[in-house]
PDB file of N, CA and C in Angstrom:
ATOM      1  N   MET A  23      12.410 -53.354 -10.762  1.00  0.00           N
ATOM      2  CA  MET A  23      12.598 -52.664  -9.537  1.00  0.00           C
ATOM      3  C   MET A  23      12.159 -51.211  -9.707  1.00  0.00           C
ATOM      4  N   THR A  24      11.429 -50.702  -8.729  1.00  0.00           N
ATOM      5  CA  THR A  24      10.931 -49.337  -8.761  1.00  0.00           C
ATOM      6  C   THR A  24      11.817 -48.462  -7.899  1.00  0.00           C
ATOM      7  N   VAL A  25      12.198 -47.328  -8.429  1.00  0.00           N
ATOM      8  CA  VAL A  25      13.041 -46.392  -7.681  1.00  0.00           C
ATOM      9  C   VAL A  25      12.164 -45.238  -7.220  1.00  0.00           C
ATOM     10  N   LEU A  26      12.190 -44.996  -5.921  1.00  0.00           N
ATOM     11  CA  LEU A  26      11.429 -43.878  -5.362  1.00  0.00           C
ATOM     12  C   LEU A  26      12.305 -42.635  -5.323  1.00  0.00           C
ATOM     13  N   ASN A  27      11.707 -41.530  -5.541  1.00  0.00           N
ATOM     14  CA  ASN A  27      12.428 -40.268  -5.477  1.00  0.00           C
ATOM     15  C   ASN A  27      12.545 -39.870  -4.004  1.00  0.00           C
ATOM     16  N   THR A  28      13.724 -39.978  -3.465  1.00  0.00           N
ATOM     17  CA  THR A  28      13.939 -39.650  -2.058  1.00  0.00           C
ATOM     18  C   THR A  28      14.379 -38.207  -1.874  1.00  0.00           C
ATOM     19  N   GLU A  29      14.537 -37.524  -2.961  1.00  0.00           N
ATOM     20  CA  GLU A  29      14.966 -36.135  -2.900  1.00  0.00           C
ATOM     21  C   GLU A  29      13.776 -35.255  -2.542  1.00  0.00           C
ATOM     22  N   THR A  30      13.917 -34.456  -1.512  1.00  0.00           N
ATOM     23  CA  THR A  30      12.836 -33.533  -1.132  1.00  0.00           C
ATOM     24  C   THR A  30      13.100 -32.188  -1.785  1.00  0.00           C
ATOM     25  N   PRO A  31      12.043 -31.496  -2.162  1.00  0.00           N
ATOM     26  CA  PRO A  31      12.258 -30.181  -2.784  1.00  0.00           C
ATOM     27  C   PRO A  31      12.860 -29.212  -1.774  1.00  0.00           C
ATOM     28  N   SER A  32      13.717 -28.379  -2.251  1.00  0.00           N
ATOM     29  CA  SER A  32      14.374 -27.399  -1.390  1.00  0.00           C
ATOM     30  C   SER A  32      13.367 -26.360  -0.912  1.00  0.00           C
ATOM     31  N   ALA A  33      13.525 -25.922   0.335  1.00  0.00           N
ATOM     32  CA  ALA A  33      12.639 -24.896   0.887  1.00  0.00           C
ATOM     33  C   ALA A  33      12.896 -23.551   0.224  1.00  0.00           C
ATOM     34  N   TYR A  34      14.041 -23.416  -0.412  1.00  0.00           N
ATOM     35  CA  TYR A  34      14.399 -22.142  -1.021  1.00  0.00           C
ATOM     36  C   TYR A  34      14.139 -22.103  -2.519  1.00  0.00           C
ATOM     37  N   ALA A  35      13.689 -23.193  -3.067  1.00  0.00           N
ATOM     38  CA  ALA A  35      13.409 -23.216  -4.499  1.00  0.00           C
ATOM     39  C   ALA A  35      12.122 -22.447  -4.772  1.00  0.00           C
ATOM     40  N   PRO A  36      12.100 -21.586  -5.781  1.00  0.00           N
ATOM     41  CA  PRO A  36      10.886 -20.818  -6.086  1.00  0.00           C
ATOM     42  C   PRO A  36       9.791 -21.732  -6.622  1.00  0.00           C
ATOM     43  N   SER A  37       8.591 -21.412  -6.269  1.00  0.00           N
ATOM     44  CA  SER A  37       7.474 -22.195  -6.793  1.00  0.00           C
ATOM     45  C   SER A  37       7.283 -21.831  -8.262  1.00  0.00           C
ATOM     46  N   PRO A  38       6.665 -22.701  -9.018  1.00  0.00           N
ATOM     47  CA  PRO A  38       6.481 -22.411 -10.446  1.00  0.00           C
ATOM     48  C   PRO A  38       5.572 -21.205 -10.692  1.00  0.00           C
ATOM     49  N   ASP A  39       4.741 -20.852  -9.699  1.00  0.00           N
ATOM     50  CA  ASP A  39       3.824 -19.727  -9.878  1.00  0.00           C
ATOM     51  C   ASP A  39       4.411 -18.386  -9.446  1.00  0.00           C
ATOM     52  N   SER A  40       5.561 -18.388  -8.794  1.00  0.00           N
ATOM     53  CA  SER A  40       6.124 -17.129  -8.293  1.00  0.00           C
ATOM     54  C   SER A  40       6.807 -16.367  -9.423  1.00  0.00           C
ATOM     55  N   PRO A  41       6.797 -15.017  -9.325  1.00  0.00           N
ATOM     56  CA  PRO A  41       7.453 -14.216 -10.370  1.00  0.00           C
ATOM     57  C   PRO A  41       8.972 -14.340 -10.248  1.00  0.00           C
ATOM     58  N   PRO A  42       9.678 -14.058 -11.314  1.00  0.00           N
ATOM     59  CA  PRO A  42      11.137 -14.131 -11.244  1.00  0.00           C
ATOM     60  C   PRO A  42      11.669 -13.112 -10.228  1.00  0.00           C
ATOM     61  N   PRO A  43      12.837 -13.362  -9.630  1.00  0.00           N
ATOM     62  CA  PRO A  43      13.342 -12.477  -8.579  1.00  0.00           C
ATOM     63  C   PRO A  43      13.621 -11.054  -9.033  1.00  0.00           C
ATOM     64  N   ASP A  44      13.869 -10.837 -10.323  1.00  0.00           N
ATOM     65  CA  ASP A  44      14.151  -9.489 -10.797  1.00  0.00           C
ATOM     66  C   ASP A  44      12.891  -8.759 -11.289  1.00  0.00           C
ATOM     67  N   ALA A  45      11.721  -9.352 -11.091  1.00  0.00           N
ATOM     68  CA  ALA A  45      10.469  -8.732 -11.519  1.00  0.00           C
ATOM     69  C   ALA A  45      10.113  -7.580 -10.582  1.00  0.00           C
ATOM     70  N   PRO A  46       9.504  -6.497 -11.107  1.00  0.00           N
ATOM     71  CA  PRO A  46       9.113  -5.376 -10.239  1.00  0.00           C
ATOM     72  C   PRO A  46       8.002  -5.790  -9.272  1.00  0.00           C
ATOM     73  N   ALA A  47       7.943  -5.118  -8.150  1.00  0.00           N
ATOM     74  CA  ALA A  47       6.913  -5.416  -7.149  1.00  0.00           C
ATOM     75  C   ALA A  47       5.527  -5.070  -7.708  1.00  0.00           C
ATOM     76  N   PRO A  48       4.518  -5.837  -7.340  1.00  0.00           N
ATOM     77  CA  PRO A  48       3.178  -5.539  -7.847  1.00  0.00           C
ATOM     78  C   PRO A  48       2.671  -4.198  -7.297  1.00  0.00           C
ATOM     79  N   VAL A  49       1.910  -3.496  -8.107  1.00  0.00           N
ATOM     80  CA  VAL A  49       1.361  -2.200  -7.716  1.00  0.00           C
ATOM     81  C   VAL A  49       0.075  -2.439  -6.943  1.00  0.00           C
ATOM     82  N   ARG A  50      -0.027  -1.812  -5.768  1.00  0.00           N
ATOM     83  CA  ARG A  50      -1.235  -1.954  -4.958  1.00  0.00           C
ATOM     84  C   ARG A  50      -2.220  -0.849  -5.306  1.00  0.00           C
ATOM     85  N   ASN A  51      -3.478  -1.163  -5.171  1.00  0.00           N
ATOM     86  CA  ASN A  51      -4.515  -0.158  -5.376  1.00  0.00           C
ATOM     87  C   ASN A  51      -4.723   0.608  -4.080  1.00  0.00           C
ATOM     88  N   ARG A  52      -4.186   1.778  -3.985  1.00  0.00           N
ATOM     89  CA  ARG A  52      -4.338   2.617  -2.803  1.00  0.00           C
ATOM     90  C   ARG A  52      -5.062   3.892  -3.194  1.00  0.00           C
ATOM     91  N   PRO A  53      -5.851   4.433  -2.254  1.00  0.00           N
ATOM     92  CA  PRO A  53      -6.447   5.727  -2.570  1.00  0.00           C
ATOM     93  C   PRO A  53      -5.341   6.765  -2.723  1.00  0.00           C
ATOM     94  N   PRO A  54      -5.478   7.652  -3.689  1.00  0.00           N
ATOM     95  CA  PRO A  54      -4.419   8.634  -3.901  1.00  0.00           C
ATOM     96  C   PRO A  54      -4.336   9.627  -2.744  1.00  0.00           C
ATOM     97  N   HIS A  55      -3.117   9.999  -2.389  1.00  0.00           N
ATOM     98  CA  HIS A  55      -2.887  11.002  -1.358  1.00  0.00           C
ATOM     99  C   HIS A  55      -2.731  12.366  -2.026  1.00  0.00           C
ATOM    100  N   ILE A  56      -3.151  13.396  -1.317  1.00  0.00           N
ATOM    101  CA  ILE A  56      -2.948  14.758  -1.797  1.00  0.00           C
ATOM    102  C   ILE A  56      -2.337  15.570  -0.662  1.00  0.00           C
ATOM    103  N   ASN A  57      -1.607  16.597  -1.021  1.00  0.00           N
ATOM    104  CA  ASN A  57      -1.061  17.533  -0.052  1.00  0.00           C
ATOM    105  C   ASN A  57      -1.914  18.795  -0.090  1.00  0.00           C
ATOM    106  N   ILE A  58      -2.396  19.207   1.075  1.00  0.00           N
ATOM    107  CA  ILE A  58      -3.182  20.437   1.167  1.00  0.00           C
ATOM    108  C   ILE A  58      -2.604  21.306   2.272  1.00  0.00           C
ATOM    109  N   ASN A  59      -2.908  22.594   2.213  1.00  0.00           N
ATOM    110  CA  ASN A  59      -2.469  23.552   3.213  1.00  0.00           C
ATOM    111  C   ASN A  59      -3.691  24.039   3.972  1.00  0.00           C
ATOM    112  N   VAL A  60      -3.589  24.071   5.297  1.00  0.00           N
ATOM    113  CA  VAL A  60      -4.687  24.527   6.144  1.00  0.00           C
ATOM    114  C   VAL A  60      -4.147  25.633   7.041  1.00  0.00           C
ATOM    115  N   GLY A  61      -4.853  26.761   7.084  1.00  0.00           N
ATOM    116  CA  GLY A  61      -4.421  27.853   7.948  1.00  0.00           C
ATOM    117  C   GLY A  61      -5.226  29.106   7.722  1.00  0.00           C
ATOM    118  N   ARG A  62      -4.847  30.127   8.447  1.00  0.00           N
ATOM    119  CA  ARG A  62      -5.478  31.430   8.287  1.00  0.00           C
ATOM    120  C   ARG A  62      -4.797  32.151   7.137  1.00  0.00           C
ATOM    121  N   SER A  63      -5.511  33.058   6.532  1.00  0.00           N
ATOM    122  CA  SER A  63      -4.946  33.755   5.375  1.00  0.00           C
ATOM    123  C   SER A  63      -3.795  34.675   5.769  1.00  0.00           C
ATOM    124  N   ASP A  64      -3.733  35.116   7.048  1.00  0.00           N
ATOM    125  CA  ASP A  64      -2.662  36.014   7.472  1.00  0.00           C
ATOM    126  C   ASP A  64      -1.520  35.287   8.180  1.00  0.00           C
ATOM    127  N   ASP A  65      -1.641  34.000   8.437  1.00  0.00           N
ATOM    128  CA  ASP A  65      -0.613  33.216   9.116  1.00  0.00           C
ATOM    129  C   ASP A  65      -0.016  32.182   8.177  1.00  0.00           C
ATOM    130  N   THR A  66       0.978  31.506   8.673  1.00  0.00           N
ATOM    131  CA  THR A  66       1.558  30.411   7.913  1.00  0.00           C
ATOM    132  C   THR A  66       0.613  29.214   7.968  1.00  0.00           C
ATOM    133  N   ALA A  67       0.543  28.500   6.884  1.00  0.00           N
ATOM    134  CA  ALA A  67      -0.337  27.335   6.808  1.00  0.00           C
ATOM    135  C   ALA A  67       0.403  26.085   7.254  1.00  0.00           C
ATOM    136  N   ILE A  68      -0.360  25.104   7.693  1.00  0.00           N
ATOM    137  CA  ILE A  68       0.182  23.792   8.043  1.00  0.00           C
ATOM    138  C   ILE A  68      -0.122  22.861   6.879  1.00  0.00           C
ATOM    139  N   LYS A  69       0.886  22.113   6.466  1.00  0.00           N
ATOM    140  CA  LYS A  69       0.717  21.190   5.340  1.00  0.00           C
ATOM    141  C   LYS A  69       0.268  19.839   5.858  1.00  0.00           C
ATOM    142  N   PHE A  70      -0.714  19.255   5.177  1.00  0.00           N
ATOM    143  CA  PHE A  70      -1.224  17.935   5.510  1.00  0.00           C
ATOM    144  C   PHE A  70      -1.192  17.063   4.265  1.00  0.00           C
ATOM    145  N   MET A  71      -0.883  15.780   4.462  1.00  0.00           N
ATOM    146  CA  MET A  71      -1.008  14.796   3.394  1.00  0.00           C
ATOM    147  C   MET A  71      -2.139  13.859   3.807  1.00  0.00           C
ATOM    148  N   ILE A  72      -3.201  13.849   3.024  1.00  0.00           N
ATOM    149  CA  ILE A  72      -4.382  13.058   3.362  1.00  0.00           C
ATOM    150  C   ILE A  72      -4.806  12.229   2.157  1.00  0.00           C
ATOM    151  N   LYS A  73      -5.582  11.199   2.444  1.00  0.00           N
ATOM    152  CA  LYS A  73      -6.231  10.446   1.371  1.00  0.00           C
ATOM    153  C   LYS A  73      -7.447  11.240   0.934  1.00  0.00           C
ATOM    154  N   LYS A  74      -7.831  11.088  -0.299  1.00  0.00           N
ATOM    155  CA  LYS A  74      -8.996  11.810  -0.802  1.00  0.00           C
ATOM    156  C   LYS A  74     -10.293  11.324  -0.153  1.00  0.00           C
ATOM    157  N   THR A  75     -10.233  10.166   0.510  1.00  0.00           N
ATOM    158  CA  THR A  75     -11.429   9.609   1.137  1.00  0.00           C
ATOM    159  C   THR A  75     -11.481   9.859   2.643  1.00  0.00           C
ATOM    160  N   THR A  76     -10.480  10.550   3.197  1.00  0.00           N
ATOM    161  CA  THR A  76     -10.453  10.827   4.635  1.00  0.00           C
ATOM    162  C   THR A  76     -11.453  11.922   4.976  1.00  0.00           C
ATOM    163  N   GLN A  77     -12.246  11.699   6.019  1.00  0.00           N
ATOM    164  CA  GLN A  77     -13.198  12.720   6.450  1.00  0.00           C
ATOM    165  C   GLN A  77     -12.455  13.852   7.133  1.00  0.00           C
ATOM    166  N   PHE A  78     -12.963  15.078   6.967  1.00  0.00           N
ATOM    167  CA  PHE A  78     -12.286  16.249   7.497  1.00  0.00           C
ATOM    168  C   PHE A  78     -12.332  16.325   9.016  1.00  0.00           C
ATOM    169  N   ASP A  79     -13.134  15.517   9.657  1.00  0.00           N
ATOM    170  CA  ASP A  79     -13.152  15.473  11.113  1.00  0.00           C
ATOM    171  C   ASP A  79     -11.764  15.132  11.640  1.00  0.00           C
ATOM    172  N   LYS A  80     -11.120  14.183  11.022  1.00  0.00           N
ATOM    173  CA  LYS A  80      -9.779  13.765  11.437  1.00  0.00           C
ATOM    174  C   LYS A  80      -8.770  14.899  11.222  1.00  0.00           C
ATOM    175  N   LEU A  81      -8.856  15.582  10.087  1.00  0.00           N
ATOM    176  CA  LEU A  81      -7.954  16.685   9.798  1.00  0.00           C
ATOM    177  C   LEU A  81      -8.191  17.847  10.754  1.00  0.00           C
ATOM    178  N   MET A  82      -9.451  18.148  11.068  1.00  0.00           N
ATOM    179  CA  MET A  82      -9.771  19.247  11.987  1.00  0.00           C
ATOM    180  C   MET A  82      -9.192  18.977  13.374  1.00  0.00           C
ATOM    181  N   LYS A  83      -9.312  17.749  13.840  1.00  0.00           N
ATOM    182  CA  LYS A  83      -8.767  17.402  15.156  1.00  0.00           C
ATOM    183  C   LYS A  83      -7.252  17.563  15.166  1.00  0.00           C
ATOM    184  N   THR A  84      -6.586  17.103  14.127  1.00  0.00           N
ATOM    185  CA  THR A  84      -5.128  17.209  14.040  1.00  0.00           C
ATOM    186  C   THR A  84      -4.697  18.670  13.964  1.00  0.00           C
ATOM    187  N   TYR A  85      -5.414  19.476  13.202  1.00  0.00           N
ATOM    188  CA  TYR A  85      -5.104  20.897  13.087  1.00  0.00           C
ATOM    189  C   TYR A  85      -5.257  21.590  14.445  1.00  0.00           C
ATOM    190  N   CYS A  86      -6.325  21.289  15.160  1.00  0.00           N
ATOM    191  CA  CYS A  86      -6.567  21.911  16.468  1.00  0.00           C
ATOM    192  C   CYS A  86      -5.493  21.520  17.486  1.00  0.00           C
ATOM    193  N   VAL A  87      -5.063  20.288  17.460  1.00  0.00           N
ATOM    194  CA  VAL A  87      -3.995  19.854  18.363  1.00  0.00           C
ATOM    195  C   VAL A  87      -2.693  20.574  18.010  1.00  0.00           C
ATOM    196  N   ALA A  88      -2.389  20.678  16.723  1.00  0.00           N
ATOM    197  CA  ALA A  88      -1.148  21.318  16.292  1.00  0.00           C
ATOM    198  C   ALA A  88      -1.121  22.805  16.645  1.00  0.00           C
ATOM    199  N   CYS A  89      -2.288  23.453  16.608  1.00  0.00           N
ATOM    200  CA  CYS A  89      -2.367  24.890  16.893  1.00  0.00           C
ATOM    201  C   CYS A  89      -2.784  25.178  18.329  1.00  0.00           C
ATOM    202  N   ASP A  90      -3.005  24.151  19.131  1.00  0.00           N
ATOM    203  CA  ASP A  90      -3.444  24.283  20.522  1.00  0.00           C
ATOM    204  C   ASP A  90      -4.750  25.092  20.596  1.00  0.00           C
ATOM    205  N   LEU A  91      -5.729  24.664  19.813  1.00  0.00           N
ATOM    206  CA  LEU A  91      -7.032  25.334  19.748  1.00  0.00           C
ATOM    207  C   LEU A  91      -8.132  24.351  20.126  1.00  0.00           C
ATOM    208  N   PRO A  92      -9.244  24.856  20.672  1.00  0.00           N
ATOM    209  CA  PRO A  92     -10.374  23.956  20.936  1.00  0.00           C
ATOM    210  C   PRO A  92     -11.062  23.577  19.625  1.00  0.00           C
ATOM    211  N   LEU A  93     -11.559  22.356  19.565  1.00  0.00           N
ATOM    212  CA  LEU A  93     -12.194  21.861  18.339  1.00  0.00           C
ATOM    213  C   LEU A  93     -13.436  22.667  17.975  1.00  0.00           C
ATOM    214  N   ASN A  94     -14.174  23.106  18.976  1.00  0.00           N
ATOM    215  CA  ASN A  94     -15.395  23.867  18.680  1.00  0.00           C
ATOM    216  C   ASN A  94     -15.105  25.327  18.353  1.00  0.00           C
ATOM    217  N   GLY A  95     -13.831  25.732  18.332  1.00  0.00           N
ATOM    218  CA  GLY A  95     -13.478  27.113  18.024  1.00  0.00           C
ATOM    219  C   GLY A  95     -12.880  27.300  16.650  1.00  0.00           C
ATOM    220  N   VAL A  96     -12.946  26.277  15.797  1.00  0.00           N
ATOM    221  CA  VAL A  96     -12.345  26.352  14.462  1.00  0.00           C
ATOM    222  C   VAL A  96     -13.368  25.923  13.414  1.00  0.00           C
ATOM    223  N   ARG A  97     -13.427  26.710  12.354  1.00  0.00           N
ATOM    224  CA  ARG A  97     -14.253  26.342  11.193  1.00  0.00           C
ATOM    225  C   ARG A  97     -13.364  26.370   9.960  1.00  0.00           C
ATOM    226  N   LEU A  98     -13.547  25.400   9.091  1.00  0.00           N
ATOM    227  CA  LEU A  98     -12.761  25.319   7.859  1.00  0.00           C
ATOM    228  C   LEU A  98     -13.630  25.697   6.669  1.00  0.00           C
ATOM    229  N   PHE A  99     -13.031  26.416   5.710  1.00  0.00           N
ATOM    230  CA  PHE A  99     -13.735  26.842   4.508  1.00  0.00           C
ATOM    231  C   PHE A  99     -12.907  26.510   3.279  1.00  0.00           C
ATOM    232  N   PHE A 100     -13.601  26.066   2.233  1.00  0.00           N
ATOM    233  CA  PHE A 100     -12.957  25.818   0.944  1.00  0.00           C
ATOM    234  C   PHE A 100     -13.875  26.350  -0.150  1.00  0.00           C
ATOM    235  N   GLY A 101     -13.355  27.238  -0.952  1.00  0.00           N
ATOM    236  CA  GLY A 101     -14.133  27.810  -2.051  1.00  0.00           C
ATOM    237  C   GLY A 101     -15.359  28.564  -1.575  1.00  0.00           C
ATOM    238  N   GLY A 102     -15.271  29.220  -0.427  1.00  0.00           N
ATOM    239  CA  GLY A 102     -16.385  29.995   0.101  1.00  0.00           C
ATOM    240  C   GLY A 102     -17.438  29.154   0.804  1.00  0.00           C
ATOM    241  N   ARG A 103     -17.248  27.876   0.894  1.00  0.00           N
ATOM    242  CA  ARG A 103     -18.210  26.964   1.516  1.00  0.00           C
ATOM    243  C   ARG A 103     -17.605  26.373   2.777  1.00  0.00           C
ATOM    244  N   GLN A 104     -18.399  26.326   3.857  1.00  0.00           N
ATOM    245  CA  GLN A 104     -17.904  25.734   5.090  1.00  0.00           C
ATOM    246  C   GLN A 104     -17.762  24.226   4.913  1.00  0.00           C
ATOM    247  N   VAL A 105     -16.645  23.710   5.393  1.00  0.00           N
ATOM    248  CA  VAL A 105     -16.359  22.279   5.292  1.00  0.00           C
ATOM    249  C   VAL A 105     -17.011  21.574   6.473  1.00  0.00           C
ATOM    250  N   CYS A 106     -17.824  20.578   6.191  1.00  0.00           N
ATOM    251  CA  CYS A 106     -18.489  19.778   7.219  1.00  0.00           C
ATOM    252  C   CYS A 106     -17.525  18.700   7.705  1.00  0.00           C
ATOM    253  N   ARG A 107     -17.716  18.255   8.923  1.00  0.00           N
ATOM    254  CA  ARG A 107     -16.845  17.223   9.498  1.00  0.00           C
ATOM    255  C   ARG A 107     -16.818  15.956   8.662  1.00  0.00           C
ATOM    256  N   PHE A 108     -17.917  15.630   8.006  1.00  0.00           N
ATOM    257  CA  PHE A 108     -18.024  14.371   7.272  1.00  0.00           C
ATOM    258  C   PHE A 108     -17.706  14.512   5.793  1.00  0.00           C
ATOM    259  N   ASP A 109     -17.340  15.717   5.349  1.00  0.00           N
ATOM    260  CA  ASP A 109     -16.907  15.910   3.967  1.00  0.00           C
ATOM    261  C   ASP A 109     -15.559  15.247   3.753  1.00  0.00           C
ATOM    262  N   THR A 110     -15.257  14.937   2.513  1.00  0.00           N
ATOM    263  CA  THR A 110     -13.945  14.414   2.134  1.00  0.00           C
ATOM    264  C   THR A 110     -13.382  15.298   1.033  1.00  0.00           C
ATOM    265  N   ALA A 111     -12.097  15.173   0.775  1.00  0.00           N
ATOM    266  CA  ALA A 111     -11.478  15.945  -0.300  1.00  0.00           C
ATOM    267  C   ALA A 111     -12.109  15.578  -1.637  1.00  0.00           C
ATOM    268  N   SER A 112     -12.434  14.328  -1.798  1.00  0.00           N
ATOM    269  CA  SER A 112     -13.061  13.872  -3.036  1.00  0.00           C
ATOM    270  C   SER A 112     -14.453  14.478  -3.221  1.00  0.00           C
ATOM    271  N   SER A 113     -15.235  14.532  -2.139  1.00  0.00           N
ATOM    272  CA  SER A 113     -16.606  15.057  -2.249  1.00  0.00           C
ATOM    273  C   SER A 113     -16.628  16.562  -2.497  1.00  0.00           C
ATOM    274  N   LEU A 114     -15.573  17.271  -2.078  1.00  0.00           N
ATOM    275  CA  LEU A 114     -15.513  18.718  -2.276  1.00  0.00           C
ATOM    276  C   LEU A 114     -14.722  19.122  -3.516  1.00  0.00           C
ATOM    277  N   GLY A 115     -14.094  18.170  -4.170  1.00  0.00           N
ATOM    278  CA  GLY A 115     -13.294  18.474  -5.356  1.00  0.00           C
ATOM    279  C   GLY A 115     -11.953  19.110  -5.023  1.00  0.00           C
ATOM    280  N   ILE A 116     -11.437  18.836  -3.838  1.00  0.00           N
ATOM    281  CA  ILE A 116     -10.153  19.389  -3.420  1.00  0.00           C
ATOM    282  C   ILE A 116      -9.036  18.614  -4.104  1.00  0.00           C
ATOM    283  N   GLU A 117      -8.082  19.357  -4.652  1.00  0.00           N
ATOM    284  CA  GLU A 117      -6.973  18.749  -5.380  1.00  0.00           C
ATOM    285  C   GLU A 117      -5.655  19.028  -4.667  1.00  0.00           C
ATOM    286  N   HIS A 118      -4.611  18.408  -5.140  1.00  0.00           N
ATOM    287  CA  HIS A 118      -3.262  18.558  -4.594  1.00  0.00           C
ATOM    288  C   HIS A 118      -2.861  20.039  -4.593  1.00  0.00           C
ATOM    289  N   GLY A 119      -2.419  20.545  -3.430  1.00  0.00           N
ATOM    290  CA  GLY A 119      -1.932  21.916  -3.319  1.00  0.00           C
ATOM    291  C   GLY A 119      -2.987  22.951  -2.968  1.00  0.00           C
ATOM    292  N   ASP A 120      -4.244  22.560  -2.830  1.00  0.00           N
ATOM    293  CA  ASP A 120      -5.305  23.523  -2.498  1.00  0.00           C
ATOM    294  C   ASP A 120      -5.139  24.048  -1.072  1.00  0.00           C
ATOM    295  N   PHE A 121      -5.734  25.215  -0.820  1.00  0.00           N
ATOM    296  CA  PHE A 121      -5.657  25.867   0.481  1.00  0.00           C
ATOM    297  C   PHE A 121      -7.031  25.823   1.151  1.00  0.00           C
ATOM    298  N   ILE A 122      -7.058  25.357   2.397  1.00  0.00           N
ATOM    299  CA  ILE A 122      -8.276  25.344   3.212  1.00  0.00           C
ATOM    300  C   ILE A 122      -8.112  26.452   4.245  1.00  0.00           C
ATOM    301  N   GLU A 123      -9.038  27.391   4.260  1.00  0.00           N
ATOM    302  CA  GLU A 123      -8.952  28.494   5.220  1.00  0.00           C
ATOM    303  C   GLU A 123      -9.558  28.082   6.552  1.00  0.00           C
ATOM    304  N   ALA A 124      -8.846  28.390   7.630  1.00  0.00           N
ATOM    305  CA  ALA A 124      -9.313  28.084   8.977  1.00  0.00           C
ATOM    306  C   ALA A 124      -9.666  29.389   9.678  1.00  0.00           C
ATOM    307  N   LEU A 125     -10.892  29.476  10.159  1.00  0.00           N
ATOM    308  CA  LEU A 125     -11.319  30.637  10.927  1.00  0.00           C
ATOM    309  C   LEU A 125     -11.409  30.242  12.388  1.00  0.00           C
ATOM    310  N   HIS A 126     -10.763  31.037  13.232  1.00  0.00           N
ATOM    311  CA  HIS A 126     -10.749  30.771  14.673  1.00  0.00           C
ATOM    312  C   HIS A 126     -11.796  31.645  15.336  1.00  0.00           C
ATOM    313  N   ASP A 127     -12.749  31.043  16.032  1.00  0.00           N
ATOM    314  CA  ASP A 127     -13.815  31.770  16.714  1.00  0.00           C
ATOM    315  C   ASP A 127     -13.432  31.980  18.162  1.00  0.00           C
ATOM    316  N   PHE A 128     -13.005  33.180  18.512  1.00  0.00           N
ATOM    317  CA  PHE A 128     -12.678  33.466  19.913  1.00  0.00           C
ATOM    318  C   PHE A 128     -13.417  34.678  20.365  1.00  0.00           C
TER     319      PHE A 128
END
C-alpha cells in the first residue's frame, strides 16, 4: 500500500533559500548622498542633500523656489567656476559640506 503525503506545506514556513530571520537586511547599491550649502556669501545658506549624480538644474530650481527668485536671475559658482545646469556634484568634484555660491542678477 502506498501512502500519499496529504500534508501541505505551511504558507508561513520559510523557504530553504531565504535568509534566517535574524540576518541583517541586504545592503542596496545606492548613489551616495552629500550635504552641500548653497547661498550668497553675505547671507545664510540653504542646506541641500543631493545624490552625486543629480544635475544642478534640479537644485537650481529648488533654490529659486525656496528664495522666491526667478530661475534666470541666479547663477551658481563652485571653485571660481560657473556651474552649468547639466553639471553634477561628481563631475565637479563637489564633496560633503562644500559651499556653492549663488549670485543673484537683479
